[in-house]
mmCIF file of C-alpha atoms in Angstrom:
data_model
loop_
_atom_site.group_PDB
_atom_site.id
_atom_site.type_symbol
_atom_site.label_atom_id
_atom_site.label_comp_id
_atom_site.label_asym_id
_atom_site.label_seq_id
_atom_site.Cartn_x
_atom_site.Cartn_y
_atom_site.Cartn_z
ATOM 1 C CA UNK G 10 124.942 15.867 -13.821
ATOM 2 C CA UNK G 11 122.031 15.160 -11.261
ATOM 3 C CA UNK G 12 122.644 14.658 -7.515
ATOM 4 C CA UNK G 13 120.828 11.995 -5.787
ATOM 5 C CA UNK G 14 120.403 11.207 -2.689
ATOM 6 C CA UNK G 15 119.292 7.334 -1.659
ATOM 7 C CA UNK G 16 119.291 5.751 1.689
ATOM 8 C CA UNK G 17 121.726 8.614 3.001
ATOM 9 C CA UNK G 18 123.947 7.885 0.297
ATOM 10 C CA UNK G 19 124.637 10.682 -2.216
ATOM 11 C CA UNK G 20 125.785 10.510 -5.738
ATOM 12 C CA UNK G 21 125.544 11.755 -9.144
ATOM 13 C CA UNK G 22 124.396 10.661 -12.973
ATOM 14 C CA UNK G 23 125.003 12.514 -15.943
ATOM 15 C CA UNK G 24 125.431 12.594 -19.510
ATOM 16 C CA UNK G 25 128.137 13.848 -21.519
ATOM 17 C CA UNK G 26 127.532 14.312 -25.276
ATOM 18 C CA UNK G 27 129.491 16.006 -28.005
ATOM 19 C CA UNK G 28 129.669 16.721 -31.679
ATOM 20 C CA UNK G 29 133.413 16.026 -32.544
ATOM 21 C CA UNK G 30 135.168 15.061 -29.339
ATOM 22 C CA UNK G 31 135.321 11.372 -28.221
ATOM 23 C CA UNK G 32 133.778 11.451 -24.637
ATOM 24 C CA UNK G 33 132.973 7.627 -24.306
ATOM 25 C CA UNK G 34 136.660 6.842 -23.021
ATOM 26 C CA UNK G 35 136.220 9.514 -19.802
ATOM 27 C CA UNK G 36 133.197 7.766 -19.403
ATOM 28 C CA UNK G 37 134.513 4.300 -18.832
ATOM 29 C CA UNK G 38 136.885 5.463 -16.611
ATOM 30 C CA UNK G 39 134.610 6.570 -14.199
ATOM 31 C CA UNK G 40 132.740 2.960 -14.934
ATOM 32 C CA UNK G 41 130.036 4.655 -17.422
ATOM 33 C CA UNK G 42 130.422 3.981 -21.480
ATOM 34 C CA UNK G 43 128.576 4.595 -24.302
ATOM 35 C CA UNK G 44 129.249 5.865 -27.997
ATOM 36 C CA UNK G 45 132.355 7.681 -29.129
ATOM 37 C CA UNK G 46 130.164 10.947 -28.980
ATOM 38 C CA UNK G 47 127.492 10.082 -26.029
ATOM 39 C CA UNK G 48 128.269 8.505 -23.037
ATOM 40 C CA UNK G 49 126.743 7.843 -19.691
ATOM 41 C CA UNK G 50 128.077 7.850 -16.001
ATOM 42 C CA UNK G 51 126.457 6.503 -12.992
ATOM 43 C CA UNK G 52 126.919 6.968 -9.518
ATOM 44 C CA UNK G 53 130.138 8.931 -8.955
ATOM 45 C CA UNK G 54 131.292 10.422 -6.138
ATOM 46 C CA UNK G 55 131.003 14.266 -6.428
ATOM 47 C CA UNK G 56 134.898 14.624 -7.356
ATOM 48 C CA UNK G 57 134.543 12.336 -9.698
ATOM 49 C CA UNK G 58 131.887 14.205 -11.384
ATOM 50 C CA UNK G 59 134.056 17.389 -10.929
ATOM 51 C CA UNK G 60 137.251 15.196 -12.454
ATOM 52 C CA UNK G 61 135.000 14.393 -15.208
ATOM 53 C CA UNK G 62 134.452 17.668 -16.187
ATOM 54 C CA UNK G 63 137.668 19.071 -15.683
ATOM 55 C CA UNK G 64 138.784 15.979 -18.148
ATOM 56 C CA UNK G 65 136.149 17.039 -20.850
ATOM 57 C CA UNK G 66 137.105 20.758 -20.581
ATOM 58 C CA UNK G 67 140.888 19.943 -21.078
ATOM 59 C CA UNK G 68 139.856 17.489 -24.137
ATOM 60 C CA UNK G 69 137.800 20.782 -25.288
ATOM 61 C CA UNK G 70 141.007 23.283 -24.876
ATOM 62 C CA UNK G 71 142.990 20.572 -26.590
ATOM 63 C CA UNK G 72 140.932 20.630 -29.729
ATOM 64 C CA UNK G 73 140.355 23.964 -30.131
ATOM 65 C CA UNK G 74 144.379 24.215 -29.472
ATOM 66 C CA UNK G 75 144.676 21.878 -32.253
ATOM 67 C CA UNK G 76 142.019 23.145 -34.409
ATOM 68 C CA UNK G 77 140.673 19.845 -34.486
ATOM 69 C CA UNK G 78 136.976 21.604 -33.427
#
C-alpha cells in the first residue's frame, strides 16, 4: 500500500498479488479488481487497507491450514 495525501484528503493504493491464492475477489470488495492472482485497490480508507490485509492473511492461514499452498 501507498498513502496519499490530495487536497487534505488522505488515502491509500496498493497491489495485492499472489502465486496460488485468489486475491481479485478482496479486491472488488473494497471497489478494486483485477486477475484471480493480481488485483488492484484504489483509494481506501486506512481501515480498509488494514481489513484488506487482515482478509489476505486469513485467506493465507486458510491455505496453508488446508495445504492448499
Amino acid at each position: 500500500f501507498i498513502e496519499h495525501n490530495e487536497n487534505g484528503r488522505r488515502f491509500f493504493n496498493g497491489s495485492l498479488r499472489s502465486k496460488q491464492i485468489a486475491v481479485n475477489d478482496i479486491a472488488q470488495h473494497y471497489r478494486g479488481g483485477g486477475h484471480r492472482n493480481a488485483a488492484a485497490v484504489k483509494e481506501c480508507s486506512k481501515e480498509e487497507a488494514l481489513d484488506i490485509i487482515e482478509k489476505c492473511c486469513l485467506r493465507i492461514k486458510e491455505a496453508k491450514h488446508n495445504d492448499t499452498v
